[in-house]
Every structure is written in C-alpha cells, then in structure tokens.
Short mmCIF file of C-alpha atoms in Angstrom, two decimals:
data_model
loop_
_atom_site.label_atom_id
_atom_site.label_comp_id
_atom_site.label_asym_id
_atom_site.label_seq_id
_atom_site.Cartn_x
_atom_site.Cartn_y
_atom_site.Cartn_z
CA UNK A 144 7.53 68.23 120.42
CA UNK A 145 5.20 70.05 118.06
CA UNK A 146 1.50 69.40 117.83
CA UNK A 147 1.96 68.23 114.27
CA UNK A 148 4.50 65.66 115.29
CA UNK A 149 2.37 64.39 118.15
CA UNK A 150 -0.67 64.09 115.88
CA UNK A 151 1.29 62.04 113.40
CA UNK A 152 2.87 59.66 115.91
CA UNK A 153 5.16 57.09 114.35
CA UNK A 154 4.09 54.16 116.52
CA UNK A 155 0.41 54.85 116.02
CA UNK A 156 0.91 55.06 112.26
CA UNK A 157 2.64 51.66 112.09
CA UNK A 158 0.13 49.98 114.43
CA UNK A 159 -3.07 51.26 112.86
CA UNK A 160 -2.28 51.53 109.13
CA UNK A 161 -1.71 48.02 107.79
CA UNK A 162 -1.01 49.22 104.24
CA UNK A 163 1.74 51.56 105.39
CA UNK A 164 3.10 48.82 107.66
CA UNK A 165 3.46 46.43 104.71
CA UNK A 166 5.05 49.15 102.58
CA UNK A 167 7.44 49.97 105.41
CA UNK A 168 8.41 46.34 106.11
CA UNK A 169 9.02 45.79 102.40
CA UNK A 170 11.24 48.85 102.38
CA UNK A 171 13.27 47.55 105.32
CA UNK A 172 13.94 44.19 103.70
CA UNK A 173 14.67 45.59 100.24
CA UNK A 174 17.02 48.31 101.48
CA UNK A 175 19.04 45.79 103.45
CA UNK A 176 19.88 44.01 100.21
CA UNK A 177 20.46 47.28 98.32
CA UNK A 178 23.23 48.34 100.67
CA UNK A 179 24.77 44.88 100.67
CA UNK A 180 24.88 45.19 96.88
CA UNK A 181 26.44 48.66 96.90
CA UNK A 182 29.27 47.73 99.26
CA UNK A 183 29.95 44.50 97.38
CA UNK A 184 29.92 46.18 93.96
CA UNK A 185 32.17 49.05 95.05
CA UNK A 186 34.61 46.71 96.78
CA UNK A 187 34.67 44.37 93.80
CA UNK A 188 35.40 47.05 91.22
CA UNK A 189 38.02 48.67 93.48
CA UNK A 190 39.84 45.36 93.88
CA UNK A 191 39.59 44.47 90.17
CA UNK A 192 40.69 47.83 88.75
CA UNK A 193 42.29 49.99 91.47
CA UNK A 194 41.07 53.04 89.52
CA UNK A 195 39.27 56.08 90.94
CA UNK A 196 37.72 56.70 87.53
CA UNK A 197 36.42 53.11 87.41
CA UNK A 198 34.84 53.50 90.85
CA UNK A 199 33.36 56.83 89.76
CA UNK A 200 32.06 55.08 86.64
CA UNK A 201 30.16 52.62 88.81
CA UNK A 202 28.31 55.44 90.55
CA UNK A 203 27.75 57.21 87.22
CA UNK A 204 26.06 54.07 85.88
CA UNK A 205 24.05 53.66 89.09
CA UNK A 206 22.62 57.15 88.67
CA UNK A 207 22.48 57.64 84.91
CA UNK A 208 20.35 54.54 84.27
CA UNK A 209 17.33 55.71 86.31
CA UNK A 210 17.70 59.18 84.80
CA UNK A 211 17.25 57.79 81.29
CA UNK A 212 14.20 55.78 82.32
CA UNK A 213 12.49 58.56 84.28
CA UNK A 214 10.03 59.77 81.57
CA UNK A 215 8.57 56.28 81.28
CA UNK A 216 8.66 55.71 85.06
CA UNK A 217 6.75 58.89 85.81
CA UNK A 218 4.00 58.16 83.32
CA UNK A 219 3.76 54.54 84.54
CA UNK A 220 3.33 55.69 88.14
CA UNK A 221 0.41 57.94 87.13
CA UNK A 222 -1.11 55.47 84.67
CA UNK A 223 -0.91 51.98 86.21
CA UNK A 224 -1.58 50.35 89.58
CA UNK A 225 1.29 51.56 91.78
CA UNK A 226 1.23 48.48 94.01
CA UNK A 227 1.66 46.16 91.02
CA UNK A 228 4.54 48.26 89.69
CA UNK A 229 6.37 47.94 93.01
CA UNK A 230 5.97 44.16 93.08
CA UNK A 231 7.08 43.63 89.48
CA UNK A 232 10.17 45.81 89.85
CA UNK A 233 11.19 43.93 93.00
CA UNK A 234 10.89 40.54 91.29
CA UNK A 235 12.82 41.59 88.19
CA UNK A 236 15.61 43.17 90.22
CA UNK A 237 15.92 39.98 92.24
CA UNK A 238 16.71 38.05 89.07
CA UNK A 239 19.09 40.68 87.72
CA UNK A 240 21.36 40.86 90.77
CA UNK A 241 22.12 37.14 90.54
CA UNK A 242 24.08 38.01 87.40
CA UNK A 243 26.70 39.75 89.55
CA UNK A 244 27.91 36.29 90.54
CA UNK A 245 29.40 36.01 87.02
CA UNK A 246 31.82 38.93 87.54
CA UNK A 247 35.11 37.26 88.42
CA UNK A 248 38.03 39.24 86.94
CA UNK A 249 38.93 42.60 85.40
CA UNK A 250 37.69 41.47 82.00
CA UNK A 251 34.18 41.15 83.45
CA UNK A 252 33.93 44.77 84.63
CA UNK A 253 31.77 45.61 81.59
CA UNK A 254 29.24 43.02 82.81
CA UNK A 255 29.19 44.60 86.26
CA UNK A 256 28.42 47.96 84.66
CA UNK A 257 25.73 46.45 82.41
CA UNK A 258 23.98 44.62 85.25
CA UNK A 259 24.19 47.71 87.45
CA UNK A 260 22.58 49.78 84.68
CA UNK A 261 19.76 47.24 84.31
CA UNK A 262 19.17 46.96 88.07
CA UNK A 263 19.14 50.72 88.66
CA UNK A 264 17.11 51.35 85.53
CA UNK A 265 14.39 49.15 86.99
CA UNK A 266 14.83 50.96 90.31
CA UNK A 267 14.02 54.11 88.36
CA UNK A 268 10.44 52.79 88.22
CA UNK A 269 10.39 51.69 91.87
CA UNK A 270 11.36 54.84 93.77
CA UNK A 271 9.07 57.42 92.10
CA UNK A 272 6.21 54.93 92.34
CA UNK A 273 6.87 54.37 96.02
CA UNK A 274 6.87 58.12 96.65
CA UNK A 275 3.67 58.49 94.64
CA UNK A 276 1.80 55.73 96.47
CA UNK A 277 2.49 57.00 99.99
CA UNK A 278 -0.23 59.72 100.02
CA UNK A 279 -2.65 57.13 98.58
CA UNK A 280 -2.40 54.90 101.65
CA UNK A 281 -1.74 57.44 104.42
CA UNK A 282 -4.16 60.10 105.66
CA UNK A 283 -2.90 63.66 105.22
CA UNK A 284 -2.51 64.41 108.98
CA UNK A 285 -0.09 61.48 109.24
CA UNK A 286 1.73 62.06 105.95
CA UNK A 287 4.56 63.98 107.61
CA UNK A 288 5.16 61.17 110.09
CA UNK A 289 5.03 58.57 107.30
CA UNK A 290 7.54 60.50 105.19
CA UNK A 291 9.90 61.05 108.12
CA UNK A 292 9.68 57.41 109.21
CA UNK A 293 10.25 56.12 105.67
CA UNK A 294 13.25 58.37 105.22
CA UNK A 295 14.64 57.51 108.63
CA UNK A 296 14.25 53.84 107.73
CA UNK A 297 16.29 54.44 104.56
CA UNK A 298 18.96 55.98 106.78
CA UNK A 299 18.89 53.24 109.41
CA UNK A 300 19.11 50.57 106.74
CA UNK A 301 21.98 52.49 105.14
CA UNK A 302 23.75 52.26 108.49
CA UNK A 303 22.80 48.64 109.21
CA UNK A 304 22.98 47.36 105.63
CA UNK A 305 26.33 48.91 104.80
CA UNK A 306 27.84 47.85 108.12
CA UNK A 307 26.62 44.27 107.64
CA UNK A 308 27.49 44.38 103.96
CA UNK A 309 30.98 45.57 104.79
CA UNK A 310 31.32 42.85 107.41
CA UNK A 311 30.14 40.11 105.04
CA UNK A 312 32.31 41.38 102.17
CA UNK A 313 35.30 41.90 104.45
CA UNK A 314 35.06 38.44 106.01
CA UNK A 315 33.63 36.22 103.28
CA UNK A 316 34.11 38.15 100.04
CA UNK A 317 31.55 39.98 97.92
CA UNK A 318 29.55 37.16 96.35
CA UNK A 319 27.42 36.15 99.37
CA UNK A 320 26.21 39.77 99.48
CA UNK A 321 24.79 39.47 95.96
CA UNK A 322 22.84 36.34 96.90
CA UNK A 323 21.43 38.08 99.98
CA UNK A 324 20.38 41.02 97.81
CA UNK A 325 18.43 38.75 95.44
CA UNK A 326 16.59 37.11 98.35
CA UNK A 327 15.62 40.46 99.87
CA UNK A 328 13.95 41.57 96.64
CA UNK A 329 11.85 38.39 96.66
CA UNK A 330 10.91 38.90 100.32
CA UNK A 331 9.98 42.54 99.66
CA UNK A 332 7.67 41.56 96.78
CA UNK A 333 5.87 39.04 99.00
CA UNK A 334 5.33 41.66 101.71
CA UNK A 335 4.13 44.34 99.26
CA UNK A 336 1.57 41.89 97.84
CA UNK A 337 -0.32 42.15 101.16
CA UNK A 338 -1.17 45.83 100.58
CA UNK A 339 -4.88 46.40 99.95
CA UNK A 340 -5.00 49.12 97.34
CA UNK A 341 -7.13 50.21 94.40
CA UNK A 342 -5.56 52.89 92.24
CA UNK A 343 -7.57 55.31 90.14
CA UNK A 344 -5.11 56.25 87.39
CA UNK A 345 -4.39 59.93 86.86
CA UNK A 346 -3.68 59.22 83.19
CA UNK A 347 -5.73 57.34 80.65
CA UNK A 348 -4.15 53.98 79.89
CA UNK A 349 -5.62 53.92 76.38
CA UNK A 350 -2.93 56.21 74.94
CA UNK A 351 -0.14 53.91 73.84
CA UNK A 352 3.23 54.45 72.20
CA UNK A 353 6.44 56.25 73.08
CA UNK A 354 5.25 59.55 71.61
CA UNK A 355 2.17 59.63 73.87
CA UNK A 356 4.23 58.66 76.91
CA UNK A 357 6.70 61.48 76.26
CA UNK A 358 3.82 63.91 75.72
CA UNK A 359 2.27 62.96 79.04
CA UNK A 360 5.65 63.29 80.74
CA UNK A 361 6.04 66.74 79.16
CA UNK A 362 2.70 67.69 80.74
CA UNK A 363 4.28 66.97 84.11
CA UNK A 364 7.27 69.15 83.21
CA UNK A 365 4.91 71.97 82.29
CA UNK A 366 3.35 71.70 85.73
CA UNK A 367 6.77 72.38 87.27
CA UNK A 368 7.39 75.21 84.82
CA UNK A 369 4.12 76.83 85.86
CA UNK A 370 4.92 76.39 89.58
CA UNK A 371 8.50 77.68 90.01
CA UNK A 372 8.40 77.44 93.80
CA UNK A 373 7.59 73.73 93.52
CA UNK A 374 10.40 73.34 90.96
CA UNK A 375 12.82 74.98 93.41
CA UNK A 376 11.86 72.44 96.08
CA UNK A 377 12.03 69.53 93.62
CA UNK A 378 15.61 70.57 92.76
CA UNK A 379 16.94 70.21 96.28
CA UNK A 380 17.83 66.51 96.15
CA UNK A 381 19.75 67.11 92.92
CA UNK A 382 21.63 70.07 94.38
CA UNK A 383 22.46 68.13 97.53
CA UNK A 384 23.76 65.25 95.43
CA UNK A 385 25.74 67.48 93.07
CA UNK A 386 27.61 69.25 95.86
CA UNK A 387 27.63 66.72 98.72
CA UNK A 388 26.52 63.12 98.30
CA UNK A 389 27.03 61.95 94.70
CA UNK A 390 30.77 62.45 94.39
CA UNK A 391 31.38 61.75 98.04
CA UNK A 392 30.36 58.13 97.59
CA UNK A 393 33.42 57.74 95.35
CA UNK A 394 35.57 59.43 97.99
CA UNK A 395 34.24 57.09 100.68
CA UNK A 396 35.32 54.08 98.61
CA UNK A 397 38.82 55.53 98.22
CA UNK A 398 39.07 56.32 101.95
CA UNK A 399 37.97 52.81 102.91
CA UNK A 400 40.06 51.03 100.28
CA UNK A 401 43.31 53.06 100.48
CA UNK A 402 43.51 55.34 103.53
CA UNK A 403 41.89 53.63 106.52
CA UNK A 404 41.78 49.99 105.46
CA UNK A 405 39.87 47.46 107.56
CA UNK A 406 38.86 44.05 106.26
CA UNK A 407 39.33 42.51 102.83
CA UNK A 408 39.52 45.32 100.27
CA UNK A 409 38.58 47.82 102.99
CA UNK A 410 35.09 46.33 103.17
CA UNK A 411 34.69 46.88 106.92
CA UNK A 412 35.96 50.47 106.92
CA UNK A 413 33.82 51.25 103.87
CA UNK A 414 30.79 49.80 105.63
CA UNK A 415 31.46 52.00 108.66
CA UNK A 416 31.76 55.11 106.52
CA UNK A 417 28.40 54.48 104.89
CA UNK A 418 26.92 53.42 108.23
CA UNK A 419 27.78 56.72 109.95
CA UNK A 420 26.36 58.58 106.97
CA UNK A 421 23.17 56.57 107.38
CA UNK A 422 22.95 57.34 111.09
CA UNK A 423 23.28 61.04 110.31
CA UNK A 424 20.60 61.01 107.62
CA UNK A 425 18.25 59.28 110.04
CA UNK A 426 18.88 61.52 113.03
CA UNK A 427 18.76 64.80 111.11
CA UNK A 428 15.14 64.92 109.92
CA UNK A 429 13.73 63.24 113.03
CA UNK A 430 15.47 65.74 115.32
CA UNK A 431 14.72 68.78 113.14
CA UNK A 432 11.05 67.82 112.79
CA UNK A 433 10.63 68.19 116.54
CA UNK A 434 11.04 71.93 115.99
CA UNK A 435 9.50 72.43 112.54
CA UNK A 436 6.63 69.96 112.51
CA UNK A 437 5.19 69.92 108.97
CA UNK A 438 5.03 73.74 108.67
CA UNK A 439 6.41 74.83 105.27
CA UNK A 440 8.41 77.91 106.25
CA UNK A 441 10.22 76.34 109.23
CA UNK A 442 11.08 73.37 107.00
CA UNK A 443 12.56 75.75 104.41
CA UNK A 444 14.68 77.39 107.11
CA UNK A 445 15.82 73.97 108.37
CA UNK A 446 16.95 73.07 104.84
CA UNK A 447 19.09 76.24 104.75
CA UNK A 448 20.71 75.41 108.10
CA UNK A 449 21.30 71.84 106.98
CA UNK A 450 23.35 72.90 103.96
CA UNK A 451 25.91 74.45 106.28
CA UNK A 452 25.87 71.43 108.61
CA UNK A 453 26.76 69.26 105.61
CA UNK A 454 29.56 71.65 104.64
CA UNK A 455 30.95 71.42 108.18
CA UNK A 456 30.96 67.63 107.95
CA UNK A 457 32.89 67.66 104.67
CA UNK A 458 35.41 70.18 106.05
CA UNK A 459 35.94 67.97 109.10
CA UNK A 460 36.68 65.01 106.82
CA UNK A 461 39.10 66.81 104.49
CA UNK A 462 42.32 66.64 106.59
CA UNK A 463 42.09 62.80 106.75
CA UNK A 464 44.09 62.80 109.97
CA UNK A 465 42.09 60.21 111.94
CA UNK A 466 39.41 57.67 111.10
CA UNK A 467 37.21 58.72 114.02
CA UNK A 468 37.24 62.33 112.80
CA UNK A 469 36.27 61.17 109.32
CA UNK A 470 33.37 59.20 110.81
CA UNK A 471 32.13 62.28 112.69
CA UNK A 472 32.33 64.21 109.41
CA UNK A 473 30.25 61.50 107.73
CA UNK A 474 27.68 61.81 110.51
CA UNK A 475 27.35 65.58 110.04
CA UNK A 476 27.25 65.38 106.26
CA UNK A 477 24.52 62.76 106.50
CA UNK A 478 22.62 64.85 109.07
CA UNK A 479 22.45 67.84 106.72
CA UNK A 480 21.69 65.80 103.63
CA UNK A 481 18.96 63.85 105.41
CA UNK A 482 17.09 66.99 106.39
CA UNK A 483 17.32 68.35 102.84
CA UNK A 484 15.98 65.06 101.45
CA UNK A 485 13.10 64.52 103.88
CA UNK A 486 11.88 68.10 104.14
CA UNK A 487 11.95 68.71 100.38
CA UNK A 488 9.90 65.52 99.92
CA UNK A 489 7.38 66.66 102.53
CA UNK A 490 7.05 70.06 100.88
CA UNK A 491 6.24 68.29 97.60
CA UNK A 492 3.65 66.07 99.29
CA UNK A 493 1.95 69.20 100.56
CA UNK A 494 1.87 70.93 97.16
CA UNK A 495 1.65 68.43 94.28
CA UNK A 496 -1.78 67.05 93.22
CA UNK A 497 -2.26 63.31 92.69
CA UNK A 498 -2.78 63.47 88.92
CA UNK A 499 0.81 64.64 88.31
CA UNK A 500 2.48 63.26 91.44
CA UNK A 501 4.18 60.33 89.74
CA UNK A 502 5.65 62.51 86.99
CA UNK A 503 6.81 65.20 89.42
CA UNK A 504 8.57 62.65 91.62
CA UNK A 505 10.04 60.96 88.55
CA UNK A 506 11.38 64.32 87.38
CA UNK A 507 12.77 65.00 90.84
CA UNK A 508 14.43 61.57 90.80
CA UNK A 509 15.76 62.21 87.29
CA UNK A 510 17.38 65.47 88.36
CA UNK A 511 18.81 63.75 91.43
CA UNK A 512 20.28 60.83 89.49
CA UNK A 513 21.72 63.06 86.75
CA UNK A 514 23.35 65.31 89.34
CA UNK A 515 24.71 62.24 91.14
CA UNK A 516 26.18 60.88 87.91
CA UNK A 517 27.82 64.22 87.09
CA UNK A 518 29.21 64.57 90.61
CA UNK A 519 30.54 61.00 90.77
CA UNK A 520 32.10 61.25 87.33
CA UNK A 521 33.73 64.60 88.08
CA UNK A 522 35.17 63.43 91.41
CA UNK A 523 36.41 60.15 89.93
CA UNK A 524 38.12 62.05 87.10
CA UNK A 525 39.56 64.59 89.53
CA UNK A 526 41.06 61.93 91.77
CA UNK A 527 42.92 60.41 88.80
CA UNK A 528 43.94 63.62 87.01
CA UNK A 529 44.25 66.56 89.43
CA UNK A 530 47.28 67.30 91.57
CA UNK A 531 45.16 68.36 94.57
CA UNK A 532 44.98 64.77 95.84
CA UNK A 533 42.16 63.21 97.83
CA UNK A 534 42.26 65.76 100.66
CA UNK A 535 42.34 68.66 98.20
CA UNK A 536 39.30 67.38 96.31
CA UNK A 537 37.37 67.11 99.59
CA UNK A 538 38.34 70.67 100.55
CA UNK A 539 37.05 71.93 97.19
CA UNK A 540 33.75 70.14 97.80
CA UNK A 541 33.43 71.90 101.17
CA UNK A 542 34.13 75.31 99.63
CA UNK A 543 31.74 74.85 96.71
CA UNK A 544 29.07 73.47 99.04
CA UNK A 545 28.62 76.90 100.59
CA UNK A 546 27.10 78.18 97.31
CA UNK A 547 23.76 76.28 97.38
CA UNK A 548 23.38 77.01 101.09
CA UNK A 549 23.65 80.75 100.47
CA UNK A 550 21.34 80.65 97.43
CA UNK A 551 18.64 78.61 99.23
CA UNK A 552 18.86 80.94 102.25
CA UNK A 553 18.29 83.97 100.02
CA UNK A 554 15.36 82.26 98.24
CA UNK A 555 13.81 81.25 101.57
CA UNK A 556 14.04 84.81 102.90
CA UNK A 557 12.59 86.37 99.73
CA UNK A 558 9.70 83.89 99.44
CA UNK A 559 8.83 83.70 103.14
CA UNK A 560 5.29 84.92 102.47
CA UNK A 561 4.77 82.92 99.26
CA UNK A 562 3.05 79.56 99.85
CA UNK A 563 3.54 76.58 97.60
CA UNK A 564 0.62 75.33 95.51
CA UNK A 565 -1.94 73.13 97.27
CA UNK A 566 -1.90 69.38 96.69
CA UNK A 567 -5.66 69.52 96.36
CA UNK A 568 -5.52 72.09 93.61
CA UNK A 569 -6.94 71.08 90.29
CA UNK A 570 -3.86 71.80 88.17
#
C-alpha cells in the first residue's frame, strides 16, 4: 500500500470526520433508492412497450435532463450554501418519485418520461454540488481517500441496490420500489441536515437573472478553455459513457428482459447484471489506488489501462453464450469504468480552485449526461433498426472502445512531464 493511501485511511476518515460521515451515510441511503428506481423504471417500460427504442428513450431522458440544467446547477453550487442545496434537492426528488405510482399502462409512458426528466433534472443540481462540497469538508491529505470511498460506495450501492431492486421488482412488481425510493430521499435529507458547514460563496449572489447566470457559467467554461489539460481530464467520464456505459445500460435491460430472463420481466437477472457492474466499479479504483496513490501521472496511466480492461469486458459479453460469462464481462467493464471515473475526479480535485469548482463539475456532469443520452439513443435505435442484432451491436461497442484508450494513452505519454493546474491557484 502506498504512503498516500495509508495517510488517507478510509476507517480513520469515517471515524474522525463527522461531516464526511453524514455526507457518506446520506449517500448510502439515497443511492439505495436510486437503483431501486432505475430497475423498476426500466422493467416497467420494457413490460409496457417491448421496444428497444423506448428503453433507450428512458436512458436518454435520464441523462438529457441534467445536461439541460447544468448551467444553472453549476452557478448555484458556487453561489449558494452547498449543504442547503443538497437537502432541498433530496426533498423535492422524494415527492417527484411518488408520481411513478400513477404509471399503469402503455398510455402512461409519457408520464414516466416526464417524471424521470423532472427527477433527473433536480439530480443535475445534486451531483455537482456534492462533488463541490467534498473538498470543503475534507482536509486535502484525506481527499483521495474520501473520493475513493465515495465512489466505491456508489459502486457498492449499485450492486446492492440493483440486486435488491431486481429482487423486489421480480417478486412483488415495480411499485413498491418507487415507494422505497421516496422514503430514501427523505432519510438522506435528514442525515445531511446534521452536517456542520458554513459556505463562503465563490460567486456574488447579488447578480440575478438568467443572463447573469449564463455569464457566470461561461466564466467557468473559459477556465476549462484556458486549461486544456484539465478539460481533457474533465472529458473522461463523458468518453467512458459514450463508448462503454451509456448505451450498455440499454443492452443490459435487453439481456435481462429477453435473453437470460429471471423473475418477473427479467427483474432479477437485470438486477444481477447491474450488481456485477457495481462490484466492478467498486473494486477497480480501490485496487488500482493501492499502486497509484494520489499521484497524478500513475493515475493517468491507470486510466489508460482501464480503457482496455473495459473493452475486454464488453468483448467477453458479446457472444451471449452463458449468463455467467456475461456477468464476468459486466464485472470487467465496471472495473475499467470505475477507475476512469474515480481517478478523473481525483485529478480534478487536485487542480480546480474552489471559486470555479461547482461550474467545472457541472460542466463535467453535463458532458457526461449528454454523452450518455447520445449513446443510449444510438444503441436503442440500433437494436431496433440494424441487422447486426444484439450481439453484433455489443461487438461494435468493443471495437470502437479501443479508440479512446489509444488516444488517452498517447496523450498521457506526450504530457507525462506537464502537471495540471494547482487547486490553490488564483485563476
């Protein structure tokens, strides 16, 4: 284990930092409901429509809504109290998800899309704000451990939440999952309220109006334009989603609902597919960090390696010959994607100053959600309109996935001696 990892011990962080502990516990509870909701929504729309394009449309809506809200979310995270933003978004989402109980037949699919857009649009405020608040409540020596633990928790809850969500949906139908989701948002808000936090806004709150908000967001974009290495890092989640994760969520629904069917509407098999992905995304960054610590160049190299691990996982899935082999492929794909996600986030923590952090993370999230929407839409369309079939589409994803791995490897080699900007810089 590296010195950096030892210095930022996970157990010590949780025991001694009460603010991080509350943020982490809130994350655990909220994510449990999120994955219940995803499995239930995907299963419901698959059973109501039987269309790959309709399933792809669900994931397009899930990702496009936060993309559209990102300029306002980024400015809000730099302007207002980040703790209060987290609590409000949890409470509002808890109310919204109860509306899913009204979706009962194919004629109600529009309502499912509308509620999904509203829920994920609000989430577009939550996730950049949560990323922005982490360096405010965690000392810099422990920031790497906090980031890794938070990301691993996302992965573990993906595994646990989707498995439980698949079990509940497969045994009792989808509607209990929506009720559980609403309750978890309420519980998360109560836990987050215990954080002791005073935020000094990076932006003046006196400037009102849409025009001023967009101008302040544009200032954050200019920061990325002036720091191309930081922009390259901030693009990694989007690239990973475009080539690996965004469209593959649609494929996982098809595999669970049509190929290896377990439980009502394939709910159990779908839960297992997402669960193995979650296990991979949790194991990847924790294991890799034992070798890289929080050192920028080793983390860049690990990202390059992880692209090819993800490609191997997709290639292993493509033949669709056995469910266990598909699950191993999910594990590897999640392993690679998890490292890309966690290490790119850590590199941003090390290089982005507080006064633009919310807008940078909102822009990163916007690129990620747009790429996810494009990928999900393209895969959904391809499944309904191309002759390649499900296996053929997966093979094409594996082949195309080599491209970003090669490009990132070349960039890493050419910029090995070029450090990112410092987070303490006055930019």
